[in-house]
mmCIF file of C-alpha atoms in Angstrom:
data_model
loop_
_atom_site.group_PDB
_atom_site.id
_atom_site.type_symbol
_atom_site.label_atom_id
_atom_site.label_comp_id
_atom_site.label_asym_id
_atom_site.label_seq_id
_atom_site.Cartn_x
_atom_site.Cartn_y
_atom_site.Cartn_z
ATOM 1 C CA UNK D 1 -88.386 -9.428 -44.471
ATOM 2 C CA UNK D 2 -89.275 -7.934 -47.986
ATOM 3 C CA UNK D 3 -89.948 -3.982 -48.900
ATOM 4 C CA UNK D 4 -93.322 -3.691 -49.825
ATOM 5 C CA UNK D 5 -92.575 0.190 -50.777
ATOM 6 C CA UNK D 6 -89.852 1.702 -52.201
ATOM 7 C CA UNK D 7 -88.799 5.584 -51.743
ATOM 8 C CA UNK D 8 -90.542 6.506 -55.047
ATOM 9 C CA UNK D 9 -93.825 4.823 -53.943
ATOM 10 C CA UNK D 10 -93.721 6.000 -50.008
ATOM 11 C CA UNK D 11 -92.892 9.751 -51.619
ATOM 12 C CA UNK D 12 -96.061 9.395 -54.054
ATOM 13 C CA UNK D 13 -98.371 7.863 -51.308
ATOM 14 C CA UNK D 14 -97.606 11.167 -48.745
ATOM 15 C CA UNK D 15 -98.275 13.013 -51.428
ATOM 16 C CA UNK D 16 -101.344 11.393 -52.179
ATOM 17 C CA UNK D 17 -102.202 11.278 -48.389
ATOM 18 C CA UNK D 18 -100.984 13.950 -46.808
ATOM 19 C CA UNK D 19 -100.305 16.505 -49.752
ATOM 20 C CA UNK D 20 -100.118 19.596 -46.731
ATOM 21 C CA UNK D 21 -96.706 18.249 -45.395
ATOM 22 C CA UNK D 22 -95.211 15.955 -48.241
ATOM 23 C CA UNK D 23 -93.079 18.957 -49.558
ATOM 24 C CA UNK D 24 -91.282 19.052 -46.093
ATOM 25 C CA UNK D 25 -90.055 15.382 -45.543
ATOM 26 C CA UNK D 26 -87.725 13.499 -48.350
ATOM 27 C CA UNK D 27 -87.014 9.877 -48.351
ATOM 28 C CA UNK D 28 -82.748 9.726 -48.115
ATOM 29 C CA UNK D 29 -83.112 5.416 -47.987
ATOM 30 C CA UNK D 30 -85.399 3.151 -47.208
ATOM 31 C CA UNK D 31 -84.316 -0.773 -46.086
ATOM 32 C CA UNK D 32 -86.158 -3.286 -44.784
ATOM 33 C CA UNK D 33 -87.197 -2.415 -40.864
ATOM 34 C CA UNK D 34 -85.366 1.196 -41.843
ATOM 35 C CA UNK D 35 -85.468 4.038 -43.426
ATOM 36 C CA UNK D 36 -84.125 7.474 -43.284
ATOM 37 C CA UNK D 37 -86.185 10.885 -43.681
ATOM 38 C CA UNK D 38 -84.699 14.271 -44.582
ATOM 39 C CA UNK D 39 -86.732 17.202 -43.130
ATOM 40 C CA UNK D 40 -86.240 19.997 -45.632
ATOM 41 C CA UNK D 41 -86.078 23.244 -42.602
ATOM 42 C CA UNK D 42 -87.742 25.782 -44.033
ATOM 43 C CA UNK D 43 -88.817 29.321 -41.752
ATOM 44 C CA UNK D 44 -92.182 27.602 -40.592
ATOM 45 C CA UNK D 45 -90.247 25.435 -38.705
ATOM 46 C CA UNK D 46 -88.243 27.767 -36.397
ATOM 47 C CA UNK D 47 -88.800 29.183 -33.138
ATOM 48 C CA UNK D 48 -87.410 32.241 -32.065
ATOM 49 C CA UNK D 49 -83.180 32.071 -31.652
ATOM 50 C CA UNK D 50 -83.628 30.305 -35.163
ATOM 51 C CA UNK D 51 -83.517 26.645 -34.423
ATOM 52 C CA UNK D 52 -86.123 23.922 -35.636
ATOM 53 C CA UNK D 53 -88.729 23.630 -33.134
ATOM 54 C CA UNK D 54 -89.924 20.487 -31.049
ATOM 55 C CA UNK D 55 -93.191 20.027 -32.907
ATOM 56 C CA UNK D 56 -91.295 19.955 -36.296
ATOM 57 C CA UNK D 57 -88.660 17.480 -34.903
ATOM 58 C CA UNK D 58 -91.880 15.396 -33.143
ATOM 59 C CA UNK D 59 -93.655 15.511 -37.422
ATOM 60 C CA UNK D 60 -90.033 14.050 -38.579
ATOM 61 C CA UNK D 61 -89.924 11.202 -35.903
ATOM 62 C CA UNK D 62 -93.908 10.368 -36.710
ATOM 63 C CA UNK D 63 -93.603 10.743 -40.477
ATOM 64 C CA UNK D 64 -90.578 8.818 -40.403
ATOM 65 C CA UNK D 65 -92.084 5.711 -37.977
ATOM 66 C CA UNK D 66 -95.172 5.822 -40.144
ATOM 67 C CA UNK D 67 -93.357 5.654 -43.416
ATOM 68 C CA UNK D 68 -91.228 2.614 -42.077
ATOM 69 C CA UNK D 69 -94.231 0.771 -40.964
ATOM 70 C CA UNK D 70 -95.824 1.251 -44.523
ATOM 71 C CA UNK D 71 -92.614 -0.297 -46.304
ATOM 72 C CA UNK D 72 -93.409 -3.229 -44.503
ATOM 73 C CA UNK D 73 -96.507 -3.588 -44.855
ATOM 74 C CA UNK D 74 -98.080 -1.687 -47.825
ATOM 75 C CA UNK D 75 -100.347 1.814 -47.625
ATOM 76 C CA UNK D 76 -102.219 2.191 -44.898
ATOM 77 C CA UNK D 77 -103.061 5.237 -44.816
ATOM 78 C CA UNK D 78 -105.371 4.678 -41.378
ATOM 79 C CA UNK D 79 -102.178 3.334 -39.223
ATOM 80 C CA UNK D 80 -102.204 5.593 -36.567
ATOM 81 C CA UNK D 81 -99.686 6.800 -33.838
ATOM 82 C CA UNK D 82 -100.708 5.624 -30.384
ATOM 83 C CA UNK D 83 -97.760 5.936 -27.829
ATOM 84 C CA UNK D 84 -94.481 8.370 -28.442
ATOM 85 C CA UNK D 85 -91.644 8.964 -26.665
ATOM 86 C CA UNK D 86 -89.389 12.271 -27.152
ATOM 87 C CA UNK D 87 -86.131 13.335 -25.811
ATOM 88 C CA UNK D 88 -85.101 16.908 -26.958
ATOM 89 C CA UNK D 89 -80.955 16.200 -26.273
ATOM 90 C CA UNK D 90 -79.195 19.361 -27.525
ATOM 91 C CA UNK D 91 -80.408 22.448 -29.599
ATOM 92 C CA UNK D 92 -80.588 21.552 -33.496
ATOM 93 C CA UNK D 93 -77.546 23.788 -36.116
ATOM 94 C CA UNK D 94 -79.230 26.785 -37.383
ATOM 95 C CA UNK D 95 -80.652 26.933 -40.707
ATOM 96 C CA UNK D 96 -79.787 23.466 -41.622
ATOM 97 C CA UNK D 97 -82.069 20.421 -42.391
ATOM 98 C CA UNK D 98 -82.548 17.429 -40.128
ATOM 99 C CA UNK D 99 -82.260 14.069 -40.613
ATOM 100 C CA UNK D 100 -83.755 11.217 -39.051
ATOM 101 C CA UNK D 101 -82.666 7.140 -38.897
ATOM 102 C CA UNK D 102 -85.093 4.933 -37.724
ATOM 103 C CA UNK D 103 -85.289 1.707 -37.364
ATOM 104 C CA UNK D 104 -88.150 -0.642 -36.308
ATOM 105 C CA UNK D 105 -87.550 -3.071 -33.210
ATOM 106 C CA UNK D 106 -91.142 -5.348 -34.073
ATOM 107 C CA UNK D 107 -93.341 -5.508 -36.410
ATOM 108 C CA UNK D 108 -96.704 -7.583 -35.965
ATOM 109 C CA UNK D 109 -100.087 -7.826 -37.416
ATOM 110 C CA UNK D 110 -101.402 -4.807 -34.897
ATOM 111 C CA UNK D 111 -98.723 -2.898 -33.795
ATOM 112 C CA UNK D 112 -94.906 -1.894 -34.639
ATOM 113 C CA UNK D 113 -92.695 -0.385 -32.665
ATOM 114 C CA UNK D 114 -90.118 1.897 -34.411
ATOM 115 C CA UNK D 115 -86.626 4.096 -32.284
ATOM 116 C CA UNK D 116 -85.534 7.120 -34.388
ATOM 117 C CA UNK D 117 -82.318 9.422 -34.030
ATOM 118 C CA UNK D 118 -82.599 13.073 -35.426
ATOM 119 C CA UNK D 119 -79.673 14.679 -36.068
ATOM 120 C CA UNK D 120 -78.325 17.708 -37.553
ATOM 121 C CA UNK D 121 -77.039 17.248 -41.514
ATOM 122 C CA UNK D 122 -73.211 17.409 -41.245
ATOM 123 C CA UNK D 123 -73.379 16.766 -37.372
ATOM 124 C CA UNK D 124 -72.186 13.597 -35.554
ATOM 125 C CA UNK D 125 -74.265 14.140 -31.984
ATOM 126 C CA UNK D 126 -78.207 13.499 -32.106
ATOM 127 C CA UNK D 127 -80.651 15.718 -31.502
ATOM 128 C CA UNK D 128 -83.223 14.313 -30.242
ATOM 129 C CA UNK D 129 -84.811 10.818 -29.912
ATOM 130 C CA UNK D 130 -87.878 8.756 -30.075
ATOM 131 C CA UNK D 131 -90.075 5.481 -29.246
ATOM 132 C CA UNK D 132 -92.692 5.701 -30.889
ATOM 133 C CA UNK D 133 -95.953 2.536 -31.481
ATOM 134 C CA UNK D 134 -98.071 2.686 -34.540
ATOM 135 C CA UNK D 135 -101.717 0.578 -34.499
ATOM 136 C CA UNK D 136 -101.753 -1.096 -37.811
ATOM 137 C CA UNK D 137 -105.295 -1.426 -39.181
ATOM 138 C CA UNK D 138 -106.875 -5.205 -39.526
ATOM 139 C CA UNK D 139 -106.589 -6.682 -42.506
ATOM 140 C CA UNK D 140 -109.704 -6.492 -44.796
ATOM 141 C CA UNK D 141 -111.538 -10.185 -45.703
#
């Protein structure tokens, strides 16, 4: 299977589409059926004791499934999240960004189903983990 998408163009579409979060999530490498998101921790992603909270680790694995699916297939901005899966395994380092590798199991013309690891930069163990299915729009005729 071919990239539609490179990291430049996936970077400038978020931007584009989603210009409230693009800031926090950078593209580390993208390969056909994978691709690996940096989420840049910054304070509004902490909970008290200083770690990076669930909902900012559940952002990564979506943002990261959704940008995977789109270097498939080409923007689509309307492909949409509709099942996820999320196991929180061990508390994230302190004050240190995140890094997700996902990979996607199938790809068809309505759905694609993606796994991602989030881990700790600089730290062997995972995280956390997720299943996550994306609708992909029809094609238009």
């Amino acid at each position: 299977m071919e990239l539609k998408m490179d990291a430049g163009a996936l970077e400038a579409f978020l931007a584009s589409a989603f210009p409230q979060v693009c800031d926090d999530f950078k593209i580390v490498s993208v390969a056909p059926m994978a691709l690996t998101v940096r989420l840049v921790v910054a304070e509004k992603h902490l909970r008290p004791g200083g770690t990076v909270s669930g909902p900012s680790m559940f952002a990564l694995a979506d943002v990261s499934v959704y940008l995977a699916t789109l270097a498939m297939i080409g923007p689509q901005a309307l492909a949409v999240t509709t099942n996820i899966s999320m196991d929180f395994m061990r508390k994230p380092a302190a004050g240190v960004d995140l890094l997700c590798e996902t990979r996607l199991l199938k790809l068809g013309r309505a759905l694609a189903v993606g796994d991602c690891l989030i881990y700790s930069d600089g730290v062997e163990a995972p995280v956390a983990r997720a299943s996550m299915t994306y609708a992909i729009p029809p094609a238009r005729v």
